[in-house]
CSV table of C-alpha atoms in Angstrom, one decimal:
chain,number,residue,atom,x,y,z
A,1,MET,CA,-52.0,72.7,45.4
A,2,ALA,CA,-50.2,71.2,48.4
A,3,PRO,CA,-46.4,71.0,48.1
A,4,VAL,CA,-44.8,67.6,47.6
A,5,SER,CA,-43.5,66.0,50.7
A,6,ALA,CA,-39.8,65.3,51.0
A,7,ASP,CA,-40.3,62.3,53.3
A,8,THR,CA,-37.5,59.9,52.6
A,9,SER,CA,-39.7,57.0,53.6
A,10,THR,CA,-41.4,57.1,50.3
A,11,ARG,CA,-38.1,56.6,48.3
A,12,PRO,CA,-37.9,53.5,46.2
A,13,ASP,CA,-36.2,50.4,47.7
A,14,SER,CA,-33.6,50.6,44.9
A,15,LEU,CA,-32.0,53.6,46.6
A,16,ASP,CA,-31.9,52.0,50.1
A,17,ASP,CA,-29.3,49.6,51.5
A,18,GLY,CA,-26.3,51.3,50.0
A,19,ALA,CA,-27.8,52.0,46.6
A,20,LEU,CA,-26.3,54.9,44.7
A,21,SER,CA,-28.1,58.2,44.5
A,22,PRO,CA,-28.0,59.9,41.1
A,23,GLY,CA,-25.2,62.2,42.0
A,24,GLU,CA,-23.1,59.8,44.1
A,25,PRO,CA,-19.8,58.4,42.6
A,26,SER,CA,-19.5,54.6,42.1
A,27,PRO,CA,-17.1,52.7,44.4
A,28,PRO,CA,-14.2,50.7,42.9
A,29,ASP,CA,-15.0,47.1,41.6
A,30,GLN,CA,-14.6,44.5,44.3
A,31,PRO,CA,-12.9,41.2,43.4
A,32,ALA,CA,-15.1,38.1,43.1
A,33,PRO,CA,-14.8,35.7,45.9
A,34,PRO,CA,-12.9,32.5,45.1
A,35,GLY,CA,-15.0,29.5,44.1
A,36,PRO,CA,-14.5,25.8,43.7
A,37,ASP,CA,-13.8,26.2,40.0
A,38,ASP,CA,-11.1,28.9,40.4
A,39,HIS,CA,-8.4,26.4,39.2
A,40,ALA,CA,-10.0,26.6,35.7
A,41,ALA,CA,-9.6,30.3,35.5
A,42,HIS,CA,-6.2,29.8,33.7
A,43,PRO,CA,-6.7,26.9,31.3
A,44,ASP,CA,-3.6,27.9,29.2
A,45,ASP,CA,-1.2,27.2,32.1
A,46,ALA,CA,1.1,24.2,31.8
A,47,ASN,CA,0.5,21.2,34.1
A,48,VAL,CA,4.0,20.2,35.1
A,49,ALA,CA,2.8,17.0,36.8
A,50,LYS,CA,1.1,15.7,33.6
A,51,ILE,CA,4.1,16.6,31.5
A,52,LEU,CA,6.5,14.7,33.7
A,53,ILE,CA,4.3,11.7,34.1
A,54,GLY,CA,3.5,11.6,30.4
A,55,LEU,CA,7.2,11.9,29.4
A,56,VAL,CA,8.3,9.2,31.9
A,57,GLY,CA,5.6,6.9,30.7
A,58,ILE,CA,6.5,7.4,27.0
A,59,VAL,CA,10.2,6.7,27.7
A,60,GLY,CA,9.4,3.7,29.9
A,61,ILE,CA,7.0,2.2,27.3
A,62,LEU,CA,9.5,2.6,24.4
A,63,TRP,CA,12.3,1.2,26.5
A,64,GLY,CA,10.3,-1.8,27.7
A,65,LEU,CA,8.9,-2.7,24.3
A,66,GLY,CA,12.3,-2.4,22.7
A,67,ASN,CA,14.0,-4.6,25.2
A,68,LEU,CA,11.1,-7.1,25.2
A,69,PHE,CA,11.2,-7.5,21.4
A,70,LEU,CA,15.0,-7.8,21.4
A,71,ALA,CA,14.6,-10.6,24.0
A,72,LEU,CA,12.1,-12.3,21.8
A,73,ALA,CA,14.5,-12.2,18.9
A,74,TYR,CA,17.8,-13.1,20.6
A,75,HIS,CA,16.8,-15.1,23.6
A,76,PRO,CA,13.9,-17.4,22.6
A,77,GLU,CA,15.1,-19.8,25.3
A,78,TRP,CA,13.7,-17.4,27.9
A,79,PHE,CA,10.3,-18.2,26.5
A,80,ALA,CA,10.8,-22.0,26.4
A,81,ASP,CA,11.6,-21.8,22.7
A,82,SER,CA,7.9,-21.9,22.1
A,83,LYS,CA,6.8,-20.0,18.9
A,84,ILE,CA,3.2,-20.0,20.2
A,85,LEU,CA,4.3,-18.4,23.5
A,86,ILE,CA,6.6,-15.9,21.7
A,87,GLY,CA,3.8,-15.0,19.3
A,88,ALA,CA,1.3,-14.5,22.2
A,89,VAL,CA,3.7,-12.3,24.1
A,90,ALA,CA,4.5,-10.2,21.1
A,91,LEU,CA,0.8,-9.8,20.4
A,92,VAL,CA,-0.1,-8.8,23.9
A,93,ALA,CA,2.9,-6.5,24.3
A,94,GLY,CA,2.3,-4.9,20.9
A,95,VAL,CA,-1.4,-4.1,21.5
A,96,GLY,CA,-1.0,-3.1,25.1
A,97,GLY,CA,2.2,-1.1,24.4
A,98,ALA,CA,0.4,0.8,21.7
A,99,TYR,CA,-2.5,1.6,24.0
A,100,PHE,CA,-0.3,2.9,26.9
A,101,LEU,CA,2.0,4.8,24.5
A,102,PHE,CA,-1.0,6.8,23.2
A,103,PHE,CA,-2.3,7.2,26.8
A,104,PHE,CA,0.9,8.8,28.0
A,105,LEU,CA,1.3,10.8,24.8
A,106,ASN,CA,-2.2,12.2,25.4
A,107,MET,CA,-1.3,13.0,29.0
A,108,PHE,CA,1.9,14.7,28.0
A,109,VAL,CA,0.2,16.9,25.4
A,110,GLU,CA,-2.7,17.8,27.7
A,111,GLY,CA,-0.1,19.1,30.2
A,112,LEU,CA,1.3,21.6,27.8
A,113,PRO,CA,0.0,25.2,27.7
A,114,GLY,CA,-3.4,25.4,26.1
A,115,GLY,CA,-2.5,26.9,22.7
A,116,LEU,CA,0.5,24.6,22.2
A,117,SER,CA,-1.5,21.6,23.4
A,118,ARG,CA,-4.3,22.2,20.9
A,119,GLY,CA,-1.9,22.7,18.1
A,120,LEU,CA,0.1,19.6,18.8
A,121,MET,CA,-2.7,17.2,19.6
A,122,PRO,CA,-3.5,16.1,16.0
A,123,TYR,CA,0.2,15.7,15.1
A,124,VAL,CA,1.0,13.7,18.2
A,125,PHE,CA,-1.6,11.1,17.4
A,126,ILE,CA,-0.3,10.5,13.9
A,127,LEU,CA,3.3,10.7,15.0
A,128,PRO,CA,3.7,7.0,15.8
A,129,SER,CA,2.2,6.0,12.4
A,130,PHE,CA,4.6,8.3,10.6
A,131,SER,CA,7.5,7.1,12.7
A,132,LEU,CA,6.7,3.5,11.8
A,133,ILE,CA,6.4,4.4,8.1
A,134,ALA,CA,9.8,6.2,8.3
A,135,LEU,CA,11.3,3.2,10.1
A,136,MET,CA,10.0,0.6,7.7
A,137,LEU,CA,10.0,2.4,4.4
A,138,LEU,CA,11.9,5.7,4.4
A,139,TYR,CA,15.0,4.5,6.3
A,140,PRO,CA,15.5,1.3,4.2
A,141,THR,CA,15.1,3.4,1.0
A,142,ILE,CA,17.8,5.8,2.1
A,143,GLN,CA,20.1,3.0,3.2
A,144,THR,CA,19.6,1.1,-0.1
A,145,ILE,CA,20.5,4.2,-2.1
A,146,ASN,CA,23.5,4.6,0.2
A,147,TYR,CA,24.6,1.0,-0.2
A,148,SER,CA,24.3,1.2,-4.0
A,149,PHE,CA,27.5,3.3,-4.0
A,150,ALA,CA,29.4,0.8,-1.8
A,151,ASN,CA,31.2,-2.5,-2.3
A,152,SER,CA,29.7,-6.0,-1.9
A,153,ASP,CA,29.7,-5.9,2.0
A,154,SER,CA,28.9,-2.2,2.3
A,155,THR,CA,32.2,-1.3,4.0
A,156,LYS,CA,33.7,1.0,1.4
A,157,TYR,CA,32.3,3.4,-1.2
A,158,VAL,CA,33.1,2.6,-4.8
A,159,GLY,CA,31.3,5.5,-6.5
A,160,LEU,CA,29.3,4.5,-9.7
A,161,LYS,CA,31.1,1.2,-10.1
A,162,ASN,CA,27.9,-0.8,-9.4
A,163,TYR,CA,25.8,1.1,-11.8
A,164,ARG,CA,28.5,0.8,-14.5
A,165,TYR,CA,28.5,-2.9,-13.9
A,166,ILE,CA,24.8,-3.6,-14.1
A,167,PHE,CA,24.2,-1.4,-17.2
A,168,GLY,CA,27.1,-3.1,-18.9
A,169,ASN,CA,25.8,-6.6,-17.9
A,170,SER,CA,23.9,-8.4,-20.6
A,171,GLU,CA,21.8,-10.2,-18.1
A,172,PHE,CA,20.6,-6.9,-16.6
A,173,ARG,CA,19.8,-5.6,-20.1
A,174,GLN,CA,17.9,-8.8,-20.7
A,175,ALA,CA,15.9,-8.3,-17.5
A,176,LEU,CA,15.1,-4.7,-18.5
A,177,ILE,CA,13.7,-5.9,-21.9
A,178,ASN,CA,11.6,-8.6,-20.2
A,179,ASN,CA,10.2,-6.1,-17.7
A,180,VAL,CA,9.3,-3.8,-20.5
A,181,LEU,CA,7.4,-6.7,-22.2
A,182,TRP,CA,5.6,-7.5,-19.0
A,183,LEU,CA,4.7,-3.8,-18.6
A,184,LEU,CA,3.3,-3.5,-22.1
A,185,ILE,CA,1.3,-6.7,-22.1
A,186,VAL,CA,0.1,-7.7,-18.6
A,187,PRO,CA,-1.7,-4.5,-17.4
A,188,ALA,CA,-3.4,-4.0,-20.8
A,189,VAL,CA,-4.6,-7.6,-21.1
A,190,THR,CA,-5.7,-7.7,-17.5
A,191,VAL,CA,-7.8,-4.6,-17.9
A,192,PHE,CA,-9.2,-5.8,-21.2
A,193,VAL,CA,-10.2,-9.3,-20.0
A,194,GLY,CA,-11.5,-7.9,-16.7
A,195,LEU,CA,-13.6,-5.4,-18.5
A,196,ILE,CA,-15.0,-8.1,-20.8
A,197,VAL,CA,-15.8,-10.4,-17.9
A,198,ALA,CA,-17.5,-7.6,-16.0
A,199,VAL,CA,-19.7,-6.7,-18.9
A,200,LEU,CA,-20.7,-10.3,-19.7
A,201,ALA,CA,-21.3,-11.1,-16.0
A,202,ASP,CA,-23.5,-8.1,-15.7
A,203,LYS,CA,-25.8,-9.6,-18.4
A,204,LEU,CA,-26.5,-12.8,-16.4
A,205,SER,CA,-29.1,-13.4,-13.8
A,206,THR,CA,-28.3,-12.4,-10.2
A,207,SER,CA,-27.3,-15.9,-9.2
A,208,GLY,CA,-25.4,-16.5,-12.4
A,209,GLU,CA,-23.5,-13.3,-11.9
A,210,LYS,CA,-22.5,-14.3,-8.4
A,211,VAL,CA,-21.4,-17.8,-9.4
A,212,SER,CA,-19.4,-16.6,-12.4
A,213,LYS,CA,-17.7,-13.7,-10.5
A,214,SER,CA,-16.8,-16.1,-7.7
A,215,PHE,CA,-15.0,-18.5,-10.1
A,216,VAL,CA,-13.1,-15.6,-11.8
A,217,PHE,CA,-12.2,-14.0,-8.5
A,218,LEU,CA,-11.1,-17.3,-6.8
A,219,PRO,CA,-7.5,-17.2,-8.1
A,220,MET,CA,-7.0,-13.9,-6.0
A,221,ALA,CA,-7.0,-16.1,-2.9
A,222,ILE,CA,-4.0,-18.1,-4.2
A,223,SER,CA,-0.5,-16.9,-3.5
A,224,PHE,CA,1.9,-16.2,-6.4
A,225,VAL,CA,4.0,-19.2,-5.4
A,226,GLY,CA,0.9,-21.5,-5.2
A,227,ALA,CA,-0.3,-20.3,-8.6
A,228,SER,CA,3.2,-21.0,-10.0
A,229,ALA,CA,3.1,-24.5,-8.6
A,230,ILE,CA,-0.4,-25.1,-10.2
A,231,TRP,CA,0.7,-23.8,-13.6
A,232,SER,CA,3.9,-25.9,-13.5
A,233,LEU,CA,1.5,-28.8,-13.9
A,234,VAL,CA,-0.1,-27.2,-16.9
A,235,TYR,CA,3.3,-26.6,-18.6
A,236,ALA,CA,4.9,-29.9,-17.5
A,237,PHE,CA,7.0,-31.8,-20.0
A,238,ASP,CA,6.9,-35.5,-20.6
A,239,PRO,CA,8.9,-37.5,-23.3
A,240,ALA,CA,7.0,-38.9,-26.2
A,241,SER,CA,7.4,-42.4,-24.8
A,242,GLU,CA,5.3,-41.4,-21.7
A,243,ASP,CA,1.8,-40.2,-21.2
A,244,ALA,CA,1.4,-36.5,-21.1
A,245,THR,CA,0.8,-35.2,-17.5
A,246,GLY,CA,1.0,-31.5,-18.4
A,247,LEU,CA,-2.3,-30.1,-19.6
A,248,LEU,CA,-0.9,-28.0,-22.4
A,249,ASN,CA,1.2,-30.8,-23.7
A,250,ALA,CA,-1.8,-33.2,-23.5
A,251,VAL,CA,-3.8,-30.8,-25.7
A,252,TRP,CA,-0.9,-30.2,-28.0
A,253,ARG,CA,-0.3,-33.9,-28.5
A,254,ALA,CA,-4.0,-34.6,-29.0
A,255,PHE,CA,-3.8,-32.4,-32.1
A,256,GLY,CA,-0.8,-34.3,-33.4
A,257,GLY,CA,2.0,-32.2,-32.1
A,258,GLY,CA,5.1,-33.5,-30.3
A,259,PRO,CA,5.9,-32.9,-26.6
A,260,GLN,CA,7.2,-29.4,-25.9
A,261,SER,CA,9.3,-28.1,-23.1
A,262,TRP,CA,7.3,-24.9,-23.0
A,263,LEU,CA,9.2,-23.0,-20.3
A,264,GLN,CA,12.5,-23.6,-22.1
A,265,ASN,CA,11.2,-22.4,-25.5
A,266,TYR,CA,12.4,-18.8,-25.8
A,267,ASP,CA,11.6,-18.4,-29.5
A,268,PHE,CA,9.6,-15.2,-29.9
A,269,ARG,CA,9.7,-15.0,-26.0
A,270,LEU,CA,7.1,-17.8,-25.8
A,271,ASN,CA,8.2,-18.8,-22.3
A,272,SER,CA,7.9,-15.2,-21.0
A,273,PHE,CA,4.4,-15.0,-22.5
A,274,LEU,CA,3.4,-18.2,-20.8
A,275,LEU,CA,4.6,-16.8,-17.4
A,276,MET,CA,2.6,-13.6,-18.1
A,277,VAL,CA,-0.5,-15.7,-18.5
A,278,ILE,CA,-0.2,-16.7,-14.8
A,279,LEU,CA,-0.2,-13.1,-13.6
A,280,VAL,CA,-3.1,-12.2,-15.8
A,281,TRP,CA,-5.0,-15.2,-14.4
A,282,LEU,CA,-4.4,-14.0,-10.9
A,283,GLN,CA,-5.3,-10.4,-11.4
A,284,VAL,CA,-8.3,-10.6,-13.7
A,285,GLY,CA,-10.6,-11.2,-10.7
A,286,PHE,CA,-9.3,-8.0,-9.1
A,287,ALA,CA,-9.9,-6.0,-12.3
A,288,MET,CA,-13.4,-7.5,-12.8
A,289,ILE,CA,-14.6,-6.6,-9.3
A,290,LEU,CA,-13.6,-2.9,-9.6
A,291,LEU,CA,-14.7,-2.5,-13.2
A,292,SER,CA,-18.1,-4.3,-12.5
A,293,SER,CA,-18.7,-1.9,-9.6
A,294,ALA,CA,-17.9,1.1,-11.8
A,295,ILE,CA,-20.2,-0.1,-14.6
A,296,LYS,CA,-23.1,-0.6,-12.2
A,297,GLY,CA,-22.5,3.0,-11.1
A,298,VAL,CA,-23.1,4.5,-14.6
A,299,PRO,CA,-26.4,6.4,-14.6
A,300,GLU,CA,-29.0,4.4,-16.5
A,301,GLU,CA,-30.4,7.7,-17.9
A,302,THR,CA,-27.3,8.2,-20.1
A,303,VAL,CA,-27.5,4.6,-21.4
A,304,GLU,CA,-31.3,5.0,-22.2
A,305,ALA,CA,-30.6,8.3,-23.9
A,306,ALA,CA,-28.0,6.7,-26.1
A,307,ARG,CA,-30.5,3.9,-27.0
A,308,ILE,CA,-33.2,6.4,-27.9
A,309,ASP,CA,-30.6,8.1,-30.2
A,310,GLY,CA,-30.2,4.8,-32.0
A,311,ALA,CA,-26.8,3.8,-30.7
A,312,SER,CA,-25.8,0.1,-30.8
A,313,GLU,CA,-24.8,-1.8,-27.7
A,314,PHE,CA,-21.2,-1.6,-28.8
A,315,GLN,CA,-21.4,2.1,-29.3
A,316,ILE,CA,-23.1,2.5,-25.9
A,317,PHE,CA,-20.3,0.6,-24.3
A,318,THR,CA,-17.4,2.3,-26.0
A,319,LYS,CA,-18.8,5.9,-26.1
A,320,VAL,CA,-21.0,6.1,-23.0
A,321,VAL,CA,-19.9,3.5,-20.5
A,322,VAL,CA,-16.2,3.5,-20.9
A,323,PRO,CA,-15.7,7.3,-20.7
A,324,GLN,CA,-17.6,7.3,-17.4
A,325,ILE,CA,-15.5,4.6,-15.8
A,326,ARG,CA,-12.2,5.9,-17.2
A,327,GLY,CA,-10.9,6.7,-13.6
A,328,THR,CA,-11.5,3.1,-12.5
A,329,ILE,CA,-9.8,1.7,-15.6
A,330,ILE,CA,-6.7,3.9,-15.0
A,331,THR,CA,-6.7,2.8,-11.3
A,332,VAL,CA,-6.8,-0.9,-12.2
A,333,PHE,CA,-4.2,-0.4,-14.9
A,334,VAL,CA,-1.7,1.5,-12.7
A,335,THR,CA,-2.2,-0.9,-9.8
A,336,THR,CA,-1.4,-3.8,-12.1
A,337,LEU,CA,1.5,-1.9,-13.6
A,338,ILE,CA,3.2,-1.4,-10.2
A,339,LEU,CA,2.7,-5.1,-9.4
A,340,VAL,CA,4.3,-6.1,-12.7
A,341,LEU,CA,7.3,-3.9,-12.1
A,342,LYS,CA,7.9,-5.9,-8.9
A,343,VAL,CA,7.1,-9.4,-10.4
A,344,PHE,CA,9.4,-12.0,-8.8
A,345,ASP,CA,7.7,-15.1,-7.4
A,346,ILE,CA,6.4,-16.5,-10.7
A,347,VAL,CA,9.8,-16.2,-12.5
A,348,TYR,CA,11.7,-17.5,-9.4
A,349,VAL,CA,9.6,-20.6,-9.0
A,350,LEU,CA,9.2,-21.7,-12.6
A,351,THR,CA,12.4,-20.7,-14.4
A,352,ASP,CA,14.6,-18.8,-12.0
A,353,GLY,CA,15.5,-16.4,-14.8
A,354,ARG,CA,16.8,-19.2,-17.1
A,355,ASP,CA,16.2,-19.3,-20.9
A,356,LYS,CA,15.9,-15.5,-21.2
A,357,THR,CA,13.1,-15.0,-18.7
A,358,GLN,CA,15.1,-13.0,-16.2
A,359,VAL,CA,13.4,-9.9,-14.6
A,360,ILE,CA,14.8,-7.2,-12.4
A,361,ALA,CA,13.4,-8.4,-9.1
A,362,ASN,CA,14.8,-11.9,-9.6
A,363,LEU,CA,18.1,-10.6,-10.7
A,364,PHE,CA,18.3,-8.6,-7.4
A,365,PHE,CA,17.6,-11.8,-5.5
A,366,THR,CA,20.4,-13.6,-7.3
A,367,GLU,CA,23.0,-10.8,-6.8
A,368,LEU,CA,22.2,-10.4,-3.1
A,369,PHE,CA,21.7,-14.0,-1.9
A,370,ARG,CA,23.7,-16.1,-4.3
A,371,ASN,CA,26.5,-13.8,-5.4
A,372,SER,CA,26.7,-11.9,-2.1
A,373,GLN,CA,27.0,-8.6,-4.0
A,374,GLY,CA,25.1,-6.2,-1.8
A,375,GLY,CA,26.2,-3.1,-3.7
A,376,ARG,CA,25.1,-4.4,-7.1
A,377,ALA,CA,21.8,-5.7,-5.6
A,378,SER,CA,21.2,-2.2,-4.1
A,379,ALA,CA,21.9,-0.6,-7.4
A,380,ILE,CA,19.4,-2.9,-9.2
A,381,VAL,CA,16.8,-2.0,-6.5
A,382,VAL,CA,17.4,1.8,-7.0
A,383,VAL,CA,16.9,1.4,-10.8
A,384,LEU,CA,13.6,-0.4,-10.0
A,385,LEU,CA,12.6,2.4,-7.5
A,386,LEU,CA,13.3,5.0,-10.2
A,387,ALA,CA,11.1,3.1,-12.6
A,388,VAL,CA,8.2,2.8,-10.2
A,389,THR,CA,8.3,6.5,-8.9
A,390,PRO,CA,6.8,8.2,-12.0
A,391,VAL,CA,4.0,5.7,-12.0
A,392,LEU,CA,3.3,6.3,-8.3
A,393,ILE,CA,3.3,10.1,-8.9
A,394,TYR,CA,0.8,9.7,-11.8
A,395,GLN,CA,-1.4,7.5,-9.7
A,396,VAL,CA,-1.5,10.0,-6.8
A,397,ARG,CA,-2.3,12.9,-9.2
A,398,ASN,CA,-5.0,10.9,-10.9
A,399,PHE,CA,-6.5,10.0,-7.5
A,400,ARG,CA,-6.6,13.7,-6.5
A,401,ARG,CA,-8.2,14.7,-9.8
A,402,GLU,CA,-10.9,12.0,-9.2
A,403,GLU,CA,-11.5,13.3,-5.7
A,404,LEU,CA,-11.9,16.9,-6.9
A,405,SER,CA,-14.3,15.9,-9.7
A,406,ARG,CA,-16.7,14.3,-7.2
């Protein structure tokens, strides 16, 4: 056999042109040549230019908006004393200012080092909303609590004097009793009537359901003051020598009764109950819409199964439908409860707290604007706040339970 030739010309191309032979050591790694995207090699580095531009822009926007709105408030003559012009400037400045504020906020955060930028980005975009909430809600709450321990013009602390006064005041105790009555009656009646209307409307034809629900929901479009003015005509008093213009008195006199001054009749709290009717009338539409939607969401299979088992319609409603819409019922009840705790307009317009109809919110208005007693008014508001807080906590917890059960 002929020996194998050692001619190097027959070596593979992979060993030519500087290729390594099996026993040859490898050279050290060579750095890659710079390319056009070399600036992206360090994305976590801070961009000082963006940080400075964003920071200057944020400060400039806030300073400009602040001074502009102060000028709108204190120097309307600069805007020709035109409410239309002032409103237009405020609208354009508010929307435009919000846009540029978020623009510079985004630029500032993007300029920060990568890890910090990604961590701060979500919080920065909700920061203006939280700041507005703190400015409009949290700060006034803290200041109100602070002023409740001060004198009438909030220049000197007086300790618990305001609280001792209001709890020793018969009018305040009367307002507490009335608020309790409103709490016990209005939410329960609103939910009950709204549930009945929702069930009955659901039995009508499609067009009949739409028309009936529209009429029931219509009072929701009326303000509390407007509703009070309407019902003042219902409760209006006329002497026996004159024709009855009030609807309730006209009906009462048609059945042989004498003219009644309904809103001055505090026997058995009749006038307070008549005021409650107005709020129920306003809120039944709200309750009906939510409860009707919940009833329509009850699975038909559960209703049919109950019918097959021989349950009556009343049993189906109370033992099948109601348990499945319990969350909505609680939501409507608590929402109305919070509204009742703050009831003011109806009492203020129709009786102004006279004849044992006083409520906490109207008493606060009286102390602050008529008696100029800021400390007492703040103490009354704090009491109202403490009364509302447990209801709010319960509502939040109930909402979370409803979300988890879905």
